[in-house]
């Protein structure tokens, strides 16, 4: 599989200030959904072990356009619809991963992942630990989060805090088309399970995105806006809101630094701590519940390791 690793991890690690800004590259702007489509298309073309399954992946809309007509290009054995049986289908995906395949199981809503918690927690995320690293589960689970469109209480939950709690499971939450494409590639290349949570309100956002496949690293946040007065930390769509808030606060002569973590597990603690040491103030934003969630976890980490800088 020919992948361009469009990053230098060593240079990020050596950056004493903890800053690493990565915006889109290339000479064309595409939507977030199109960037995901290109990643799926390129990955399916590059490796026959990869297949995509899920409710709606082969319908005319193709999971918000991210898989549109890929079943026609690669066949119904590699891009196919699944029954409404999340636990059973997750078990099949885990079995395929254990057998050498690289499944991508897509959900148009994250709520139904709750029906597969036994498979995700007791099997996929534990396999490597249970067998001393000799067994891997290269499974990607993709879900679209976010409220709206008349979704009820059972179709609009953001559950990243719940899944962040699980050892052995990587959590990816991009905010830009560039990162969405690159992090999907990294997720498929990974040897252990990855959960990608994409916010539906981002799907029409545009950014510069290179052609071809490239990988964006896990556990490396980026500073979307530098500032000196207060640090705002978040992921996914909340980065859009944080940047809007930063523009409003600029009118009050408050200089905000905005940090996009990009992944929650692994979590880039260093970039948070370095920013807090500079600004002395922290705001953590997330679309999930507050109690025992992303915001409380990051707040606790900063209180434990950076309290004297606040």
PDB file of C-alpha atoms in Angstrom:
ATOM      1  CA  UNK A   1       0.000   0.000   0.000  1.00  0.00           C
ATOM      2  CA  UNK A   2       1.594   3.295  -1.103  1.00  0.00           C
ATOM      3  CA  UNK A   3       1.052   5.861   1.646  1.00  0.00           C
ATOM      4  CA  UNK A   4       2.591   9.315   1.994  1.00  0.00           C
ATOM      5  CA  UNK A   5       3.413   9.928   5.648  1.00  0.00           C
ATOM      6  CA  UNK A   6       2.874  13.663   5.501  1.00  0.00           C
ATOM      7  CA  UNK A   7       4.343  14.443   8.900  1.00  0.00           C
ATOM      8  CA  UNK A   8       7.550  14.337  10.878  1.00  0.00           C
ATOM      9  CA  UNK A   9       6.776  12.947  14.307  1.00  0.00           C
ATOM     10  CA  UNK A  10      10.296  13.590  15.579  1.00  0.00           C
ATOM     11  CA  UNK A  11      10.069  17.292  14.809  1.00  0.00           C
ATOM     12  CA  UNK A  12       6.776  17.492  16.696  1.00  0.00           C
ATOM     13  CA  UNK A  13       8.272  15.721  19.702  1.00  0.00           C
ATOM     14  CA  UNK A  14      11.298  18.038  19.683  1.00  0.00           C
ATOM     15  CA  UNK A  15       9.212  21.209  19.537  1.00  0.00           C
ATOM     16  CA  UNK A  16       9.886  22.653  22.988  1.00  0.00           C
ATOM     17  CA  UNK A  17       6.957  25.036  22.745  1.00  0.00           C
ATOM     18  CA  UNK A  18       4.624  22.157  21.983  1.00  0.00           C
ATOM     19  CA  UNK A  19       3.241  23.881  18.912  1.00  0.00           C
ATOM     20  CA  UNK A  20       2.565  22.111  15.636  1.00  0.00           C
ATOM     21  CA  UNK A  21       0.144  23.671  13.182  1.00  0.00           C
ATOM     22  CA  UNK A  22      -1.001  21.591  10.231  1.00  0.00           C
ATOM     23  CA  UNK A  23      -3.472  23.106   7.833  1.00  0.00           C
ATOM     24  CA  UNK A  24      -4.638  21.610   4.593  1.00  0.00           C
ATOM     25  CA  UNK A  25      -2.231  21.307   1.695  1.00  0.00           C
ATOM     26  CA  UNK A  26      -2.763  21.125  -2.029  1.00  0.00           C
ATOM     27  CA  UNK A  27      -4.254  23.376  -4.684  1.00  0.00           C
ATOM     28  CA  UNK A  28      -7.879  22.291  -4.421  1.00  0.00           C
ATOM     29  CA  UNK A  29     -10.580  22.639  -1.816  1.00  0.00           C
ATOM     30  CA  UNK A  30     -12.948  19.762  -1.147  1.00  0.00           C
ATOM     31  CA  UNK A  31     -15.576  19.022   1.465  1.00  0.00           C
ATOM     32  CA  UNK A  32     -15.038  16.939   4.559  1.00  0.00           C
ATOM     33  CA  UNK A  33     -17.343  14.243   3.119  1.00  0.00           C
ATOM     34  CA  UNK A  34     -15.405  14.207  -0.156  1.00  0.00           C
ATOM     35  CA  UNK A  35     -12.118  13.858   1.718  1.00  0.00           C
ATOM     36  CA  UNK A  36     -13.500  10.776   3.463  1.00  0.00           C
ATOM     37  CA  UNK A  37     -14.736   9.399   0.142  1.00  0.00           C
ATOM     38  CA  UNK A  38     -11.260   9.774  -1.345  1.00  0.00           C
ATOM     39  CA  UNK A  39      -9.742   7.955   1.620  1.00  0.00           C
ATOM     40  CA  UNK A  40     -12.208   5.059   1.325  1.00  0.00           C
ATOM     41  CA  UNK A  41     -11.721   4.879  -2.438  1.00  0.00           C
ATOM     42  CA  UNK A  42      -7.931   4.961  -2.219  1.00  0.00           C
ATOM     43  CA  UNK A  43      -7.755   2.409   0.578  1.00  0.00           C
ATOM     44  CA  UNK A  44     -10.073  -0.044  -1.179  1.00  0.00           C
ATOM     45  CA  UNK A  45      -7.985   0.271  -4.336  1.00  0.00           C
ATOM     46  CA  UNK A  46      -4.708  -0.179  -2.461  1.00  0.00           C
ATOM     47  CA  UNK A  47      -5.466  -3.283  -0.397  1.00  0.00           C
ATOM     48  CA  UNK A  48      -7.910  -6.091  -1.172  1.00  0.00           C
ATOM     49  CA  UNK A  49      -8.027  -7.045   2.510  1.00  0.00           C
ATOM     50  CA  UNK A  50      -9.986  -3.864   3.233  1.00  0.00           C
ATOM     51  CA  UNK A  51     -13.773  -3.959   3.070  1.00  0.00           C
ATOM     52  CA  UNK A  52     -16.537  -1.566   4.172  1.00  0.00           C
ATOM     53  CA  UNK A  53     -19.767  -2.704   5.814  1.00  0.00           C
ATOM     54  CA  UNK A  54     -22.683  -0.972   7.497  1.00  0.00           C
ATOM     55  CA  UNK A  55     -26.286   0.104   7.163  1.00  0.00           C
ATOM     56  CA  UNK A  56     -26.583   2.437   4.190  1.00  0.00           C
ATOM     57  CA  UNK A  57     -23.060   2.226   2.773  1.00  0.00           C
ATOM     58  CA  UNK A  58     -24.475   1.085  -0.577  1.00  0.00           C
ATOM     59  CA  UNK A  59     -27.590   3.267  -0.728  1.00  0.00           C
ATOM     60  CA  UNK A  60     -27.884   6.146  -3.255  1.00  0.00           C
ATOM     61  CA  UNK A  61     -26.626   8.677  -0.699  1.00  0.00           C
ATOM     62  CA  UNK A  62     -23.712   6.475   0.353  1.00  0.00           C
ATOM     63  CA  UNK A  63     -23.449   7.355   4.046  1.00  0.00           C
ATOM     64  CA  UNK A  64     -23.605  11.152   3.580  1.00  0.00           C
ATOM     65  CA  UNK A  65     -21.640  10.785   0.323  1.00  0.00           C
ATOM     66  CA  UNK A  66     -18.610   9.168   1.949  1.00  0.00           C
ATOM     67  CA  UNK A  67     -19.154   5.764   0.264  1.00  0.00           C
ATOM     68  CA  UNK A  68     -21.314   6.762  -2.702  1.00  0.00           C
ATOM     69  CA  UNK A  69     -21.215   4.128  -5.500  1.00  0.00           C
ATOM     70  CA  UNK A  70     -18.144   2.391  -4.080  1.00  0.00           C
ATOM     71  CA  UNK A  71     -20.099  -0.884  -4.099  1.00  0.00           C
ATOM     72  CA  UNK A  72     -20.411  -0.512  -7.878  1.00  0.00           C
ATOM     73  CA  UNK A  73     -16.668   0.047  -8.266  1.00  0.00           C
ATOM     74  CA  UNK A  74     -15.374  -2.622  -5.882  1.00  0.00           C
ATOM     75  CA  UNK A  75     -18.253  -5.075  -5.778  1.00  0.00           C
ATOM     76  CA  UNK A  76     -20.813  -6.061  -3.184  1.00  0.00           C
ATOM     77  CA  UNK A  77     -18.382  -8.387  -1.433  1.00  0.00           C
ATOM     78  CA  UNK A  78     -16.233  -5.414  -0.380  1.00  0.00           C
ATOM     79  CA  UNK A  79     -18.823  -2.653   0.179  1.00  0.00           C
ATOM     80  CA  UNK A  80     -22.090  -4.006   1.506  1.00  0.00           C
ATOM     81  CA  UNK A  81     -25.155  -3.285   3.620  1.00  0.00           C
ATOM     82  CA  UNK A  82     -25.631  -5.089   6.935  1.00  0.00           C
ATOM     83  CA  UNK A  83     -28.653  -6.296   8.946  1.00  0.00           C
ATOM     84  CA  UNK A  84     -29.869  -4.388  11.992  1.00  0.00           C
ATOM     85  CA  UNK A  85     -27.819  -6.571  14.319  1.00  0.00           C
ATOM     86  CA  UNK A  86     -24.965  -4.480  15.657  1.00  0.00           C
ATOM     87  CA  UNK A  87     -23.558  -7.000  18.131  1.00  0.00           C
ATOM     88  CA  UNK A  88     -23.556  -9.826  15.595  1.00  0.00           C
ATOM     89  CA  UNK A  89     -22.083  -7.686  12.827  1.00  0.00           C
ATOM     90  CA  UNK A  90     -19.365  -6.351  15.132  1.00  0.00           C
ATOM     91  CA  UNK A  91     -18.511  -9.938  16.024  1.00  0.00           C
ATOM     92  CA  UNK A  92     -18.232 -10.803  12.331  1.00  0.00           C
ATOM     93  CA  UNK A  93     -15.970  -7.779  11.780  1.00  0.00           C
ATOM     94  CA  UNK A  94     -13.749  -8.805  14.707  1.00  0.00           C
ATOM     95  CA  UNK A  95     -13.521 -12.338  13.333  1.00  0.00           C
ATOM     96  CA  UNK A  96     -12.576 -11.006   9.906  1.00  0.00           C
ATOM     97  CA  UNK A  97      -9.879  -8.813  11.462  1.00  0.00           C
ATOM     98  CA  UNK A  98      -8.486 -11.776  13.408  1.00  0.00           C
ATOM     99  CA  UNK A  99      -8.435 -13.712  10.134  1.00  0.00           C
ATOM    100  CA  UNK A 100      -6.245 -11.164   8.358  1.00  0.00           C
ATOM    101  CA  UNK A 101      -8.824  -8.826   6.823  1.00  0.00           C
ATOM    102  CA  UNK A 102      -9.138  -5.086   7.563  1.00  0.00           C
ATOM    103  CA  UNK A 103     -12.821  -4.304   8.059  1.00  0.00           C
ATOM    104  CA  UNK A 104     -14.350  -0.846   8.346  1.00  0.00           C
ATOM    105  CA  UNK A 105     -17.744  -1.027  10.070  1.00  0.00           C
ATOM    106  CA  UNK A 106     -19.781   2.146   9.545  1.00  0.00           C
ATOM    107  CA  UNK A 107     -22.692   3.487  11.604  1.00  0.00           C
ATOM    108  CA  UNK A 108     -24.746   6.532  10.603  1.00  0.00           C
ATOM    109  CA  UNK A 109     -25.487   7.053  14.304  1.00  0.00           C
ATOM    110  CA  UNK A 110     -23.284   6.209  17.305  1.00  0.00           C
ATOM    111  CA  UNK A 111     -26.202   5.313  19.566  1.00  0.00           C
ATOM    112  CA  UNK A 112     -26.395   1.798  18.181  1.00  0.00           C
ATOM    113  CA  UNK A 113     -22.798   1.120  19.135  1.00  0.00           C
ATOM    114  CA  UNK A 114     -24.276   0.581  22.590  1.00  0.00           C
ATOM    115  CA  UNK A 115     -25.759  -2.657  21.276  1.00  0.00           C
ATOM    116  CA  UNK A 116     -22.235  -3.881  20.481  1.00  0.00           C
ATOM    117  CA  UNK A 117     -20.446  -2.938  23.710  1.00  0.00           C
ATOM    118  CA  UNK A 118     -19.789  -6.565  24.614  1.00  0.00           C
ATOM    119  CA  UNK A 119     -17.946  -7.134  21.339  1.00  0.00           C
ATOM    120  CA  UNK A 120     -16.054  -3.832  21.495  1.00  0.00           C
ATOM    121  CA  UNK A 121     -15.042  -3.896  25.177  1.00  0.00           C
ATOM    122  CA  UNK A 122     -14.725  -7.604  25.978  1.00  0.00           C
ATOM    123  CA  UNK A 123     -13.263  -8.750  22.683  1.00  0.00           C
ATOM    124  CA  UNK A 124     -11.871  -6.216  20.188  1.00  0.00           C
ATOM    125  CA  UNK A 125     -10.122  -3.916  22.664  1.00  0.00           C
ATOM    126  CA  UNK A 126      -8.828  -6.728  24.928  1.00  0.00           C
ATOM    127  CA  UNK A 127      -7.473  -9.244  22.411  1.00  0.00           C
ATOM    128  CA  UNK A 128      -3.954  -7.842  22.183  1.00  0.00           C
ATOM    129  CA  UNK A 129      -3.621  -7.625  25.979  1.00  0.00           C
ATOM    130  CA  UNK A 130      -5.042 -11.106  26.553  1.00  0.00           C
ATOM    131  CA  UNK A 131      -2.543 -12.778  24.247  1.00  0.00           C
ATOM    132  CA  UNK A 132       0.595 -10.791  25.025  1.00  0.00           C
ATOM    133  CA  UNK A 133       0.479  -8.692  21.875  1.00  0.00           C
ATOM    134  CA  UNK A 134       0.594 -11.750  19.605  1.00  0.00           C
ATOM    135  CA  UNK A 135      -3.002 -11.229  18.457  1.00  0.00           C
ATOM    136  CA  UNK A 136      -4.246  -8.039  16.827  1.00  0.00           C
ATOM    137  CA  UNK A 137      -7.653  -6.770  15.753  1.00  0.00           C
ATOM    138  CA  UNK A 138      -7.156  -4.249  12.896  1.00  0.00           C
ATOM    139  CA  UNK A 139     -10.769  -3.079  12.973  1.00  0.00           C
ATOM    140  CA  UNK A 140     -12.040   0.438  12.256  1.00  0.00           C
ATOM    141  CA  UNK A 141     -15.466   1.427  13.576  1.00  0.00           C
ATOM    142  CA  UNK A 142     -16.781   4.662  12.054  1.00  0.00           C
ATOM    143  CA  UNK A 143     -19.779   6.576  13.405  1.00  0.00           C
ATOM    144  CA  UNK A 144     -21.376   9.944  12.647  1.00  0.00           C
ATOM    145  CA  UNK A 145     -22.237  11.949  15.756  1.00  0.00           C
ATOM    146  CA  UNK A 146     -24.179  15.184  16.199  1.00  0.00           C
ATOM    147  CA  UNK A 147     -27.691  16.427  16.790  1.00  0.00           C
ATOM    148  CA  UNK A 148     -30.144  17.909  14.328  1.00  0.00           C
ATOM    149  CA  UNK A 149     -32.477  16.817  11.511  1.00  0.00           C
ATOM    150  CA  UNK A 150     -35.200  15.991  14.036  1.00  0.00           C
ATOM    151  CA  UNK A 151     -33.139  13.267  15.670  1.00  0.00           C
ATOM    152  CA  UNK A 152     -34.591  12.150  18.971  1.00  0.00           C
ATOM    153  CA  UNK A 153     -32.885  11.388  22.255  1.00  0.00           C
ATOM    154  CA  UNK A 154     -31.914   7.906  21.039  1.00  0.00           C
ATOM    155  CA  UNK A 155     -30.361   9.090  17.779  1.00  0.00           C
ATOM    156  CA  UNK A 156     -28.261  12.084  18.803  1.00  0.00           C
ATOM    157  CA  UNK A 157     -25.878  11.091  21.582  1.00  0.00           C
ATOM    158  CA  UNK A 158     -22.175  11.915  21.599  1.00  0.00           C
ATOM    159  CA  UNK A 159     -20.520   9.036  23.414  1.00  0.00           C
ATOM    160  CA  UNK A 160     -16.810   9.779  23.142  1.00  0.00           C
ATOM    161  CA  UNK A 161     -16.417  10.030  26.921  1.00  0.00           C
ATOM    162  CA  UNK A 162     -17.747   6.513  27.363  1.00  0.00           C
ATOM    163  CA  UNK A 163     -15.428   5.022  24.741  1.00  0.00           C
ATOM    164  CA  UNK A 164     -12.426   7.079  25.879  1.00  0.00           C
ATOM    165  CA  UNK A 165     -12.594   5.090  29.110  1.00  0.00           C
ATOM    166  CA  UNK A 166     -11.836   1.766  27.357  1.00  0.00           C
ATOM    167  CA  UNK A 167      -8.178   0.589  27.295  1.00  0.00           C
ATOM    168  CA  UNK A 168      -6.992  -0.741  23.947  1.00  0.00           C
ATOM    169  CA  UNK A 169      -9.331   1.399  21.858  1.00  0.00           C
ATOM    170  CA  UNK A 170      -8.073   4.446  19.959  1.00  0.00           C
ATOM    171  CA  UNK A 171     -10.518   7.362  19.608  1.00  0.00           C
ATOM    172  CA  UNK A 172     -10.266   9.679  16.588  1.00  0.00           C
ATOM    173  CA  UNK A 173     -12.248  12.940  16.268  1.00  0.00           C
ATOM    174  CA  UNK A 174     -11.053  15.181  13.397  1.00  0.00           C
ATOM    175  CA  UNK A 175     -12.218  18.742  12.786  1.00  0.00           C
ATOM    176  CA  UNK A 176     -10.916  19.371   9.247  1.00  0.00           C
ATOM    177  CA  UNK A 177     -11.191  17.592   5.883  1.00  0.00           C
ATOM    178  CA  UNK A 178      -7.392  17.261   5.818  1.00  0.00           C
ATOM    179  CA  UNK A 179      -7.298  15.458   9.148  1.00  0.00           C
ATOM    180  CA  UNK A 180     -10.414  13.396   8.396  1.00  0.00           C
ATOM    181  CA  UNK A 181      -8.730  11.852   5.365  1.00  0.00           C
ATOM    182  CA  UNK A 182      -5.304  11.377   6.934  1.00  0.00           C
ATOM    183  CA  UNK A 183      -6.604   9.981  10.212  1.00  0.00           C
ATOM    184  CA  UNK A 184      -8.856   7.496   8.409  1.00  0.00           C
ATOM    185  CA  UNK A 185      -5.782   6.202   6.590  1.00  0.00           C
ATOM    186  CA  UNK A 186      -3.853   5.927   9.865  1.00  0.00           C
ATOM    187  CA  UNK A 187      -6.794   4.106  11.439  1.00  0.00           C
ATOM    188  CA  UNK A 188      -6.921   1.468   8.707  1.00  0.00           C
ATOM    189  CA  UNK A 189      -3.147   0.991   8.913  1.00  0.00           C
ATOM    190  CA  UNK A 190      -3.271   0.470  12.676  1.00  0.00           C
ATOM    191  CA  UNK A 191      -3.007  -3.073  14.013  1.00  0.00           C
ATOM    192  CA  UNK A 192      -5.589  -2.603  16.761  1.00  0.00           C
ATOM    193  CA  UNK A 193      -9.167  -1.284  16.968  1.00  0.00           C
ATOM    194  CA  UNK A 194      -9.881   2.360  16.234  1.00  0.00           C
ATOM    195  CA  UNK A 195     -13.160   4.222  16.746  1.00  0.00           C
ATOM    196  CA  UNK A 196     -13.655   7.251  14.487  1.00  0.00           C
ATOM    197  CA  UNK A 197     -16.358   9.731  15.487  1.00  0.00           C
ATOM    198  CA  UNK A 198     -17.153  12.293  12.780  1.00  0.00           C
ATOM    199  CA  UNK A 199     -19.524  15.173  13.476  1.00  0.00           C
ATOM    200  CA  UNK A 200     -22.243  15.514  10.855  1.00  0.00           C
ATOM    201  CA  UNK A 201     -22.076  19.324  10.997  1.00  0.00           C
ATOM    202  CA  UNK A 202     -18.550  19.119   9.583  1.00  0.00           C
ATOM    203  CA  UNK A 203     -19.386  17.121   6.466  1.00  0.00           C
ATOM    204  CA  UNK A 204     -19.914  20.189   4.244  1.00  0.00           C
ATOM    205  CA  UNK A 205     -16.927  22.140   5.532  1.00  0.00           C
ATOM    206  CA  UNK A 206     -14.194  22.718   2.939  1.00  0.00           C
ATOM    207  CA  UNK A 207     -10.413  22.795   3.181  1.00  0.00           C
ATOM    208  CA  UNK A 208      -7.341  22.189   1.053  1.00  0.00           C
ATOM    209  CA  UNK A 209      -6.678  18.458   0.832  1.00  0.00           C
ATOM    210  CA  UNK A 210      -3.924  16.689  -1.153  1.00  0.00           C
ATOM    211  CA  UNK A 211      -4.730  14.031  -3.706  1.00  0.00           C
ATOM    212  CA  UNK A 212      -3.630  10.498  -2.939  1.00  0.00           C
ATOM    213  CA  UNK A 213      -3.311   8.785   0.410  1.00  0.00           C
ATOM    214  CA  UNK A 214      -1.409  10.254   3.345  1.00  0.00           C
ATOM    215  CA  UNK A 215      -1.336   9.482   7.064  1.00  0.00           C
ATOM    216  CA  UNK A 216      -1.885  11.843   9.992  1.00  0.00           C
ATOM    217  CA  UNK A 217      -0.450  10.609  13.326  1.00  0.00           C
ATOM    218  CA  UNK A 218      -2.395   9.657  16.423  1.00  0.00           C
ATOM    219  CA  UNK A 219      -1.733  11.518  19.659  1.00  0.00           C
ATOM    220  CA  UNK A 220      -0.434  14.708  18.037  1.00  0.00           C
ATOM    221  CA  UNK A 221      -2.663  17.727  18.604  1.00  0.00           C
ATOM    222  CA  UNK A 222      -2.324  20.973  16.680  1.00  0.00           C
ATOM    223  CA  UNK A 223      -2.595  24.632  17.637  1.00  0.00           C
ATOM    224  CA  UNK A 224      -5.290  26.024  15.358  1.00  0.00           C
ATOM    225  CA  UNK A 225      -4.792  29.551  16.704  1.00  0.00           C
ATOM    226  CA  UNK A 226      -1.975  30.866  18.850  1.00  0.00           C
ATOM    227  CA  UNK A 227      -2.736  33.130  21.790  1.00  0.00           C
ATOM    228  CA  UNK A 228      -1.395  34.239  25.159  1.00  0.00           C
ATOM    229  CA  UNK A 229      -4.358  34.893  27.483  1.00  0.00           C
ATOM    230  CA  UNK A 230      -6.414  31.696  27.669  1.00  0.00           C
ATOM    231  CA  UNK A 231      -6.292  28.156  26.250  1.00  0.00           C
ATOM    232  CA  UNK A 232      -9.341  26.472  24.709  1.00  0.00           C
ATOM    233  CA  UNK A 233      -8.999  22.711  24.176  1.00  0.00           C
ATOM    234  CA  UNK A 234     -11.424  20.567  22.207  1.00  0.00           C
ATOM    235  CA  UNK A 235     -12.039  18.175  19.334  1.00  0.00           C
ATOM    236  CA  UNK A 236     -14.248  17.824  16.277  1.00  0.00           C
ATOM    237  CA  UNK A 237     -16.981  20.445  15.712  1.00  0.00           C
ATOM    238  CA  UNK A 238     -16.207  22.203  18.988  1.00  0.00           C
ATOM    239  CA  UNK A 239     -13.018  23.487  17.363  1.00  0.00           C
ATOM    240  CA  UNK A 240     -15.190  25.445  14.922  1.00  0.00           C
ATOM    241  CA  UNK A 241     -17.083  26.919  17.871  1.00  0.00           C
ATOM    242  CA  UNK A 242     -13.840  27.626  19.736  1.00  0.00           C
ATOM    243  CA  UNK A 243     -12.414  29.554  16.784  1.00  0.00           C
ATOM    244  CA  UNK A 244     -15.637  31.579  16.546  1.00  0.00           C
ATOM    245  CA  UNK A 245     -15.425  32.323  20.263  1.00  0.00           C
ATOM    246  CA  UNK A 246     -11.799  33.375  19.825  1.00  0.00           C
ATOM    247  CA  UNK A 247     -12.831  35.913  17.183  1.00  0.00           C
ATOM    248  CA  UNK A 248     -15.498  37.355  19.477  1.00  0.00           C
ATOM    249  CA  UNK A 249     -13.103  37.550  22.433  1.00  0.00           C
ATOM    250  CA  UNK A 250     -10.571  39.302  20.223  1.00  0.00           C
ATOM    251  CA  UNK A 251     -12.962  42.275  20.212  1.00  0.00           C
ATOM    252  CA  UNK A 252     -12.521  42.381  24.001  1.00  0.00           C
ATOM    253  CA  UNK A 253      -8.724  42.255  23.587  1.00  0.00           C
ATOM    254  CA  UNK A 254      -8.562  38.663  24.880  1.00  0.00           C
ATOM    255  CA  UNK A 255      -6.027  36.601  22.943  1.00  0.00           C
ATOM    256  CA  UNK A 256      -7.216  32.977  22.792  1.00  0.00           C
ATOM    257  CA  UNK A 257      -5.157  29.913  21.956  1.00  0.00           C
ATOM    258  CA  UNK A 258      -7.168  27.073  20.382  1.00  0.00           C
ATOM    259  CA  UNK A 259      -5.871  23.504  20.573  1.00  0.00           C
ATOM    260  CA  UNK A 260      -7.346  20.739  18.435  1.00  0.00           C
ATOM    261  CA  UNK A 261      -6.469  17.380  20.015  1.00  0.00           C
ATOM    262  CA  UNK A 262      -7.594  15.384  16.944  1.00  0.00           C
ATOM    263  CA  UNK A 263      -7.470  12.130  18.939  1.00  0.00           C
ATOM    264  CA  UNK A 264      -8.689  11.446  22.469  1.00  0.00           C
ATOM    265  CA  UNK A 265      -6.871   8.135  22.806  1.00  0.00           C
ATOM    266  CA  UNK A 266      -3.959   8.507  22.612  1.00  0.00           C
ATOM    267  CA  UNK A 267      -4.236  11.968  24.159  1.00  0.00           C
ATOM    268  CA  UNK A 268      -1.607  14.637  23.492  1.00  0.00           C
ATOM    269  CA  UNK A 269      -1.120  15.847  27.058  1.00  0.00           C
ATOM    270  CA  UNK A 270       2.086  17.726  26.255  1.00  0.00           C
ATOM    271  CA  UNK A 271       0.459  20.220  23.911  1.00  0.00           C
ATOM    272  CA  UNK A 272      -2.186  21.008  26.557  1.00  0.00           C
ATOM    273  CA  UNK A 273       0.311  21.432  29.391  1.00  0.00           C
ATOM    274  CA  UNK A 274       2.660  23.640  27.357  1.00  0.00           C
ATOM    275  CA  UNK A 275      -0.186  25.957  26.401  1.00  0.00           C
ATOM    276  CA  UNK A 276      -1.553  26.158  29.962  1.00  0.00           C
ATOM    277  CA  UNK A 277       1.921  26.975  31.268  1.00  0.00           C
ATOM    278  CA  UNK A 278       1.930  29.933  28.879  1.00  0.00           C
ATOM    279  CA  UNK A 279      -1.624  31.273  29.268  1.00  0.00           C
ATOM    280  CA  UNK A 280      -2.404  30.255  32.858  1.00  0.00           C
ATOM    281  CA  UNK A 281      -6.076  29.717  31.981  1.00  0.00           C
ATOM    282  CA  UNK A 282      -7.945  26.744  30.538  1.00  0.00           C
ATOM    283  CA  UNK A 283     -11.358  26.140  28.980  1.00  0.00           C
ATOM    284  CA  UNK A 284     -12.183  22.590  27.834  1.00  0.00           C
ATOM    285  CA  UNK A 285     -15.079  22.179  25.392  1.00  0.00           C
ATOM    286  CA  UNK A 286     -16.835  19.046  24.170  1.00  0.00           C
ATOM    287  CA  UNK A 287     -20.227  17.948  22.828  1.00  0.00           C
ATOM    288  CA  UNK A 288     -20.503  14.982  25.207  1.00  0.00           C
ATOM    289  CA  UNK A 289     -21.845  14.979  28.760  1.00  0.00           C
ATOM    290  CA  UNK A 290     -19.693  16.763  31.323  1.00  0.00           C
ATOM    291  CA  UNK A 291     -19.676  14.223  34.159  1.00  0.00           C
ATOM    292  CA  UNK A 292     -16.915  11.587  33.767  1.00  0.00           C
ATOM    293  CA  UNK A 293     -16.357  12.808  30.211  1.00  0.00           C
ATOM    294  CA  UNK A 294     -13.682  14.376  28.037  1.00  0.00           C
ATOM    295  CA  UNK A 295     -13.875  17.767  29.739  1.00  0.00           C
ATOM    296  CA  UNK A 296     -13.597  16.387  33.262  1.00  0.00           C
ATOM    297  CA  UNK A 297     -10.722  14.071  32.294  1.00  0.00           C
ATOM    298  CA  UNK A 298      -8.655  16.854  30.732  1.00  0.00           C
ATOM    299  CA  UNK A 299      -9.473  19.214  33.606  1.00  0.00           C
ATOM    300  CA  UNK A 300      -8.325  16.574  36.102  1.00  0.00           C
ATOM    301  CA  UNK A 301      -5.072  16.014  34.198  1.00  0.00           C
ATOM    302  CA  UNK A 302      -4.285  19.727  34.181  1.00  0.00           C
ATOM    303  CA  UNK A 303      -5.134  20.081  37.870  1.00  0.00           C
ATOM    304  CA  UNK A 304      -2.845  17.151  38.698  1.00  0.00           C
ATOM    305  CA  UNK A 305       0.119  18.164  36.556  1.00  0.00           C
ATOM    306  CA  UNK A 306      -0.162  21.922  35.912  1.00  0.00           C
ATOM    307  CA  UNK A 307      -1.993  23.335  38.933  1.00  0.00           C
ATOM    308  CA  UNK A 308       0.782  25.757  39.877  1.00  0.00           C
ATOM    309  CA  UNK A 309       0.572  27.396  36.447  1.00  0.00           C
ATOM    310  CA  UNK A 310      -3.143  28.221  36.698  1.00  0.00           C
TER     311      UNK A 310
END
